[in-house]
Amino acid sequence: MSYMDKSIEEIHEALKKGLVTSDELVKESLEKSHFVQDKCNAFVTILDDAKGTEVTDSLLSGIPYGVKDNYSTKGVLSTGSSNTLKDYVPFFSATAIDNLSKAGAVMVNKTVLDEFGMGGTGTTGHTGIVTNPWDHTRMCAGSSAGSAAAVAAGVYPYATGSDTGDSIRKPAAYCGIVGYKPTYGMISRYGLFPFASSLDHCGVLTRSVRDAAIVTDAMKGIDKNDMTSWDSKDVHLLDALDGKVSSKKLCYIKEICDIKNYPNASDELKAHLDNFMKTIDICKKLGMEVDEVSVDETLLKASPATYVVISCAEATSNMSNLTGFIFGPRASGDKWDEEMKNYRTKGFSPLIKRRFVIGSYVLQAQNKDRYFHNAQRVRRLLVDEWKKLFEKYDAVILPVGSGPAKKLEGSKDALDKNTAILEDHLQIGNFGGFPSITIPNGFIDGLPVGVNITGNCYEDEKILNIAYALEGAMDFKGQVCKEVR
């Protein structure tokens, strides 16, 4: 009997009843890991020597899971999916991973990401392209591509992810699963390879909202090693899930959701927005009030460029320590500066190098106010606009992306001006540190699509409960891609 495609609570119950052992679960997960690796290339490392753990009252005890390879894991290869760290084995684990270990969870693999999390395609990791389990000609999105593919394929019930712009939530949508990033600082970032520190969030990919709550409850907590973490001991995400949402008020943004704003819209885009409006009707049937609101389109269109400027600037600073002397394989050269130049030139992918060039440019003294400071100002305007919405509404609900997963062939990590707002509005959740969750929202031509719910900071219990109620009114909870089972 297969257990890895069941929910965490179902697996835990089977463990407690003695129907299966932790070692048997690990064996099943490892077997599926190798099968999915052949199909999707989802993993950097598979831990074939992983062993089961004692089963306790902790819901996660004895259950396998995957770790995105930008989380530091003691004694286990942690590459960030970059050639610059292809042999790096840390001497410590990220706080979030330590917390999962304390809960009895069993790490069985490290998952592929876009190099250092800088990408939205799942195609720039040093081990190659991650393909979508629903259709191997399509991408998983990124950067948490391997985690999304593995969870969707039933390798285990959950995997960790990180989200700087939409890197948990969009892969979740493309793979037909749940992707949740909690309020900024709920989960410590200590031991997560930094990309853009003011935007980076730790989070989780699962197949249900309940599982997302269970895992986050275990991962979260204040940490002396992360000064941006906060005390969430009074936040109990799983206990807060009661599905009572009749008094809640939601809004969606006309400039993002109106098909009239997308000239020459594809059939997939039309179907996606039509699907979204049907979901709005479901929200209303659940007793929630849903309003269409308007936000300045000029401000919305500024969001993608704002993200690029801020994230690249922070990445340039954060990754200046990657010199080849402290971490990673040392490069050749007659002098130290030549060694460092060769290490960074030959080690980083073209995408990463472009982002470093942008980051360095916008931080130059003569450019800083025009680009970096103005991007910070636009960020504040966008966050303030969402804060105004949260004064009246409990959450903003929006479609994820412009349809199902994009084709791998001919794809580029570049903005499509026609659908940029629709593709990149999730970045605003990172600008403000807002809790944000994507859940499955049906299929278009056999491919999954998602809907996102974002709320005000520290209102994670409310946001997850809205998602939980909506999930319960649809038929897509716990779905596993049968193509790779």
PDB file of C-alpha atoms in Angstrom, residues 48-221:
ATOM      1  CA  ASP A  48      19.668   6.616   0.294  1.00  0.00           C
ATOM      2  CA  ASP A  49      20.988   5.983   3.816  1.00  0.00           C
ATOM      3  CA  ALA A  50      18.101   7.872   5.479  1.00  0.00           C
ATOM      4  CA  LYS A  51      16.545   6.022   8.407  1.00  0.00           C
ATOM      5  CA  GLY A  52      13.169   6.205  10.083  1.00  0.00           C
ATOM      6  CA  THR A  53      12.664   7.891  13.443  1.00  0.00           C
ATOM      7  CA  GLU A  54      10.654   7.179  16.569  1.00  0.00           C
ATOM      8  CA  VAL A  55       6.926   7.787  16.222  1.00  0.00           C
ATOM      9  CA  THR A  56       5.639  10.157  18.886  1.00  0.00           C
ATOM     10  CA  ASP A  57       2.582  12.366  19.326  1.00  0.00           C
ATOM     11  CA  SER A  58       4.179  14.844  16.926  1.00  0.00           C
ATOM     12  CA  LEU A  59       2.240  14.647  13.668  1.00  0.00           C
ATOM     13  CA  LEU A  60       5.448  14.871  11.664  1.00  0.00           C
ATOM     14  CA  SER A  61       7.342  12.141  13.510  1.00  0.00           C
ATOM     15  CA  GLY A  62       8.578   9.335  11.292  1.00  0.00           C
ATOM     16  CA  ILE A  63       7.343  10.957   8.076  1.00  0.00           C
ATOM     17  CA  PRO A  64       9.723  11.712   5.157  1.00  0.00           C
ATOM     18  CA  TYR A  65      10.010  15.155   3.580  1.00  0.00           C
ATOM     19  CA  GLY A  66      12.207  17.090   1.153  1.00  0.00           C
ATOM     20  CA  VAL A  67      14.398  20.139   1.677  1.00  0.00           C
ATOM     21  CA  LYS A  68      14.993  22.825  -0.914  1.00  0.00           C
ATOM     22  CA  ASP A  69      18.729  22.898  -1.524  1.00  0.00           C
ATOM     23  CA  ASN A  70      19.185  26.494  -0.362  1.00  0.00           C
ATOM     24  CA  TYR A  71      18.580  25.407   3.243  1.00  0.00           C
ATOM     25  CA  SER A  72      21.769  24.582   5.113  1.00  0.00           C
ATOM     26  CA  THR A  73      21.746  20.935   6.268  1.00  0.00           C
ATOM     27  CA  LYS A  74      24.500  19.746   8.566  1.00  0.00           C
ATOM     28  CA  GLY A  75      26.676  17.075   6.973  1.00  0.00           C
ATOM     29  CA  VAL A  76      24.525  16.992   3.814  1.00  0.00           C
ATOM     30  CA  LEU A  77      25.468  18.593   0.499  1.00  0.00           C
ATOM     31  CA  SER A  78      23.840  22.036   0.219  1.00  0.00           C
ATOM     32  CA  THR A  79      24.532  23.614  -3.165  1.00  0.00           C
ATOM     33  CA  GLY A  80      21.909  26.295  -3.734  1.00  0.00           C
ATOM     34  CA  SER A  81      21.780  24.589  -7.157  1.00  0.00           C
ATOM     35  CA  SER A  82      24.963  26.475  -8.097  1.00  0.00           C
ATOM     36  CA  ASN A  83      28.305  25.264  -9.399  1.00  0.00           C
ATOM     37  CA  THR A  84      29.916  27.754  -7.015  1.00  0.00           C
ATOM     38  CA  LEU A  85      28.784  25.551  -4.104  1.00  0.00           C
ATOM     39  CA  LYS A  86      28.661  22.186  -5.855  1.00  0.00           C
ATOM     40  CA  ASP A  87      30.762  20.508  -3.132  1.00  0.00           C
ATOM     41  CA  TYR A  88      29.641  22.539  -0.086  1.00  0.00           C
ATOM     42  CA  VAL A  89      28.732  20.500   2.998  1.00  0.00           C
ATOM     43  CA  PRO A  90      27.667  22.743   5.924  1.00  0.00           C
ATOM     44  CA  PHE A  91      28.597  22.214   9.560  1.00  0.00           C
ATOM     45  CA  PHE A  92      25.190  23.441  10.767  1.00  0.00           C
ATOM     46  CA  SER A  93      21.531  23.194   9.818  1.00  0.00           C
ATOM     47  CA  ALA A  94      19.031  25.983   9.239  1.00  0.00           C
ATOM     48  CA  THR A  95      16.845  26.692  12.256  1.00  0.00           C
ATOM     49  CA  ALA A  96      13.722  25.667  10.331  1.00  0.00           C
ATOM     50  CA  ILE A  97      15.294  22.294   9.522  1.00  0.00           C
ATOM     51  CA  ASP A  98      16.403  21.819  13.133  1.00  0.00           C
ATOM     52  CA  ASN A  99      12.820  22.493  14.213  1.00  0.00           C
ATOM     53  CA  LEU A 100      11.501  19.839  11.845  1.00  0.00           C
ATOM     54  CA  SER A 101      14.113  17.388  13.118  1.00  0.00           C
ATOM     55  CA  LYS A 102      12.979  18.050  16.686  1.00  0.00           C
ATOM     56  CA  ALA A 103       9.455  17.168  15.540  1.00  0.00           C
ATOM     57  CA  GLY A 104      10.764  13.811  14.289  1.00  0.00           C
ATOM     58  CA  ALA A 105      10.573  14.549  10.560  1.00  0.00           C
ATOM     59  CA  VAL A 106      12.858  12.552   8.251  1.00  0.00           C
ATOM     60  CA  MET A 107      14.738  14.356   5.474  1.00  0.00           C
ATOM     61  CA  VAL A 108      15.137  12.064   2.451  1.00  0.00           C
ATOM     62  CA  ASN A 109      16.373  14.406  -0.291  1.00  0.00           C
ATOM     63  CA  LYS A 110      17.464  17.915  -1.273  1.00  0.00           C
ATOM     64  CA  THR A 111      15.449  19.479  -4.091  1.00  0.00           C
ATOM     65  CA  VAL A 112      16.548  21.446  -7.150  1.00  0.00           C
ATOM     66  CA  LEU A 113      15.925  25.194  -7.380  1.00  0.00           C
ATOM     67  CA  ASP A 114      16.758  27.957  -9.801  1.00  0.00           C
ATOM     68  CA  GLU A 115      20.327  28.928  -8.936  1.00  0.00           C
ATOM     69  CA  PHE A 116      20.286  30.577  -5.484  1.00  0.00           C
ATOM     70  CA  GLY A 117      16.538  31.089  -5.886  1.00  0.00           C
ATOM     71  CA  MET A 118      17.030  33.689  -8.625  1.00  0.00           C
ATOM     72  CA  GLY A 119      14.626  32.596 -11.288  1.00  0.00           C
ATOM     73  CA  GLY A 120      11.054  31.650 -11.995  1.00  0.00           C
ATOM     74  CA  THR A 121      11.435  28.748 -14.390  1.00  0.00           C
ATOM     75  CA  GLY A 122      13.184  25.859 -12.629  1.00  0.00           C
ATOM     76  CA  THR A 123      15.662  25.744 -15.519  1.00  0.00           C
ATOM     77  CA  THR A 124      18.839  27.341 -14.120  1.00  0.00           C
ATOM     78  CA  GLY A 125      19.934  24.872 -11.447  1.00  0.00           C
ATOM     79  CA  HIS A 126      23.412  23.404 -11.983  1.00  0.00           C
ATOM     80  CA  THR A 127      21.990  19.875 -12.216  1.00  0.00           C
ATOM     81  CA  GLY A 128      19.647  20.753 -15.073  1.00  0.00           C
ATOM     82  CA  ILE A 129      16.020  21.515 -15.841  1.00  0.00           C
ATOM     83  CA  VAL A 130      13.144  20.419 -13.597  1.00  0.00           C
ATOM     84  CA  THR A 131      10.132  19.267 -15.593  1.00  0.00           C
ATOM     85  CA  ASN A 132       6.505  19.403 -14.556  1.00  0.00           C
ATOM     86  CA  PRO A 133       5.086  16.020 -13.472  1.00  0.00           C
ATOM     87  CA  TRP A 134       1.795  16.823 -15.196  1.00  0.00           C
ATOM     88  CA  ASP A 135       3.491  17.486 -18.536  1.00  0.00           C
ATOM     89  CA  HIS A 136       7.240  17.065 -19.001  1.00  0.00           C
ATOM     90  CA  THR A 137       7.286  19.598 -21.840  1.00  0.00           C
ATOM     91  CA  ARG A 138       6.321  22.294 -19.321  1.00  0.00           C
ATOM     92  CA  MET A 139       8.094  24.003 -16.450  1.00  0.00           C
ATOM     93  CA  CYS A 140       7.272  23.899 -12.755  1.00  0.00           C
ATOM     94  CA  ALA A 141       8.066  27.618 -12.368  1.00  0.00           C
ATOM     95  CA  GLY A 142      10.600  28.529  -9.737  1.00  0.00           C
ATOM     96  CA  SER A 143      12.502  28.798  -7.776  1.00  0.00           C
ATOM     97  CA  SER A 144      11.083  25.949  -5.619  1.00  0.00           C
ATOM     98  CA  ALA A 145      10.683  23.755  -8.692  1.00  0.00           C
ATOM     99  CA  GLY A 146      12.049  20.492  -7.313  1.00  0.00           C
ATOM    100  CA  SER A 147      10.017  20.731  -4.103  1.00  0.00           C
ATOM    101  CA  ALA A 148       6.814  21.393  -6.051  1.00  0.00           C
ATOM    102  CA  ALA A 149       7.409  18.551  -8.499  1.00  0.00           C
ATOM    103  CA  ALA A 150       8.208  16.075  -5.724  1.00  0.00           C
ATOM    104  CA  VAL A 151       5.145  16.886  -3.625  1.00  0.00           C
ATOM    105  CA  ALA A 152       2.883  16.833  -6.690  1.00  0.00           C
ATOM    106  CA  ALA A 153       4.313  13.449  -7.693  1.00  0.00           C
ATOM    107  CA  GLY A 154       3.641  11.894  -4.283  1.00  0.00           C
ATOM    108  CA  VAL A 155       7.257  11.487  -3.128  1.00  0.00           C
ATOM    109  CA  TYR A 156       6.181  12.752   0.319  1.00  0.00           C
ATOM    110  CA  PRO A 157       3.400  14.933   1.736  1.00  0.00           C
ATOM    111  CA  TYR A 158       5.484  18.110   2.035  1.00  0.00           C
ATOM    112  CA  ALA A 159       8.747  19.851   1.236  1.00  0.00           C
ATOM    113  CA  THR A 160      10.304  23.117   2.320  1.00  0.00           C
ATOM    114  CA  GLY A 161      10.532  26.077  -0.011  1.00  0.00           C
ATOM    115  CA  SER A 162      11.614  29.684  -0.021  1.00  0.00           C
ATOM    116  CA  ASP A 163       9.783  32.633  -1.549  1.00  0.00           C
ATOM    117  CA  THR A 164      11.362  35.956  -2.551  1.00  0.00           C
ATOM    118  CA  GLY A 165       8.865  36.999  -5.239  1.00  0.00           C
ATOM    119  CA  ASP A 166       6.523  34.024  -5.780  1.00  0.00           C
ATOM    120  CA  SER A 167       8.958  31.106  -5.566  1.00  0.00           C
ATOM    121  CA  ILE A 168       6.687  28.901  -3.449  1.00  0.00           C
ATOM    122  CA  ARG A 169       3.298  30.075  -4.613  1.00  0.00           C
ATOM    123  CA  LYS A 170       3.676  29.953  -8.396  1.00  0.00           C
ATOM    124  CA  PRO A 171       5.327  26.488  -8.528  1.00  0.00           C
ATOM    125  CA  ALA A 172       2.486  25.296  -6.311  1.00  0.00           C
ATOM    126  CA  ALA A 173      -0.044  26.609  -8.819  1.00  0.00           C
ATOM    127  CA  TYR A 174       1.763  25.073 -11.793  1.00  0.00           C
ATOM    128  CA  CYS A 175       1.976  21.695 -10.033  1.00  0.00           C
ATOM    129  CA  GLY A 176      -1.555  21.613  -8.593  1.00  0.00           C
ATOM    130  CA  ILE A 177      -0.597  21.762  -4.906  1.00  0.00           C
ATOM    131  CA  VAL A 178      -0.619  24.188  -1.953  1.00  0.00           C
ATOM    132  CA  GLY A 179       2.156  26.747  -1.478  1.00  0.00           C
ATOM    133  CA  TYR A 180       2.282  28.882   1.661  1.00  0.00           C
ATOM    134  CA  LYS A 181       4.625  31.630   2.779  1.00  0.00           C
ATOM    135  CA  PRO A 182       3.719  32.939   6.233  1.00  0.00           C
ATOM    136  CA  THR A 183       4.202  36.457   7.540  1.00  0.00           C
ATOM    137  CA  TYR A 184       7.808  37.629   7.195  1.00  0.00           C
ATOM    138  CA  GLY A 185       9.830  36.400  10.150  1.00  0.00           C
ATOM    139  CA  MET A 186       7.387  33.743  11.390  1.00  0.00           C
ATOM    140  CA  ILE A 187       9.920  31.142  10.250  1.00  0.00           C
ATOM    141  CA  SER A 188      13.561  31.946  10.932  1.00  0.00           C
ATOM    142  CA  ARG A 189      15.732  32.538   7.879  1.00  0.00           C
ATOM    143  CA  TYR A 190      18.894  31.527   9.726  1.00  0.00           C
ATOM    144  CA  GLY A 191      20.619  28.942   7.554  1.00  0.00           C
ATOM    145  CA  LEU A 192      18.642  29.838   4.423  1.00  0.00           C
ATOM    146  CA  PHE A 193      21.049  30.997   1.706  1.00  0.00           C
ATOM    147  CA  PRO A 194      20.167  34.694   1.376  1.00  0.00           C
ATOM    148  CA  PHE A 195      18.955  36.052  -1.939  1.00  0.00           C
ATOM    149  CA  ALA A 196      17.220  39.351  -1.046  1.00  0.00           C
ATOM    150  CA  SER A 197      17.002  39.569   2.724  1.00  0.00           C
ATOM    151  CA  SER A 198      14.109  42.021   2.945  1.00  0.00           C
ATOM    152  CA  LEU A 199      12.019  39.834   0.632  1.00  0.00           C
ATOM    153  CA  ASP A 200      13.075  36.259   1.516  1.00  0.00           C
ATOM    154  CA  HIS A 201      10.505  34.060   3.268  1.00  0.00           C
ATOM    155  CA  CYS A 202      10.762  30.442   4.362  1.00  0.00           C
ATOM    156  CA  GLY A 203       7.673  28.371   3.687  1.00  0.00           C
ATOM    157  CA  VAL A 204       6.227  25.038   2.658  1.00  0.00           C
ATOM    158  CA  LEU A 205       4.679  23.136  -0.249  1.00  0.00           C
ATOM    159  CA  THR A 206       2.000  20.555   0.578  1.00  0.00           C
ATOM    160  CA  ARG A 207      -1.120  18.969  -0.919  1.00  0.00           C
ATOM    161  CA  SER A 208      -3.603  20.509   1.523  1.00  0.00           C
ATOM    162  CA  VAL A 209      -4.059  23.571   3.696  1.00  0.00           C
ATOM    163  CA  ARG A 210      -4.155  21.431   6.860  1.00  0.00           C
ATOM    164  CA  ASP A 211      -0.773  19.955   6.007  1.00  0.00           C
ATOM    165  CA  ALA A 212       0.615  23.454   5.380  1.00  0.00           C
ATOM    166  CA  ALA A 213      -0.601  24.484   8.842  1.00  0.00           C
ATOM    167  CA  ILE A 214       0.888  21.389  10.484  1.00  0.00           C
ATOM    168  CA  VAL A 215       4.325  21.858   8.944  1.00  0.00           C
ATOM    169  CA  THR A 216       4.479  25.605   9.555  1.00  0.00           C
ATOM    170  CA  ASP A 217       3.473  25.130  13.188  1.00  0.00           C
ATOM    171  CA  ALA A 218       6.573  22.946  13.518  1.00  0.00           C
ATOM    172  CA  MET A 219       8.945  25.186  11.529  1.00  0.00           C
ATOM    173  CA  LYS A 220       8.073  28.560  13.037  1.00  0.00           C
ATOM    174  CA  GLY A 221       9.346  30.305  16.142  1.00  0.00           C
TER     175      GLY A 221
END
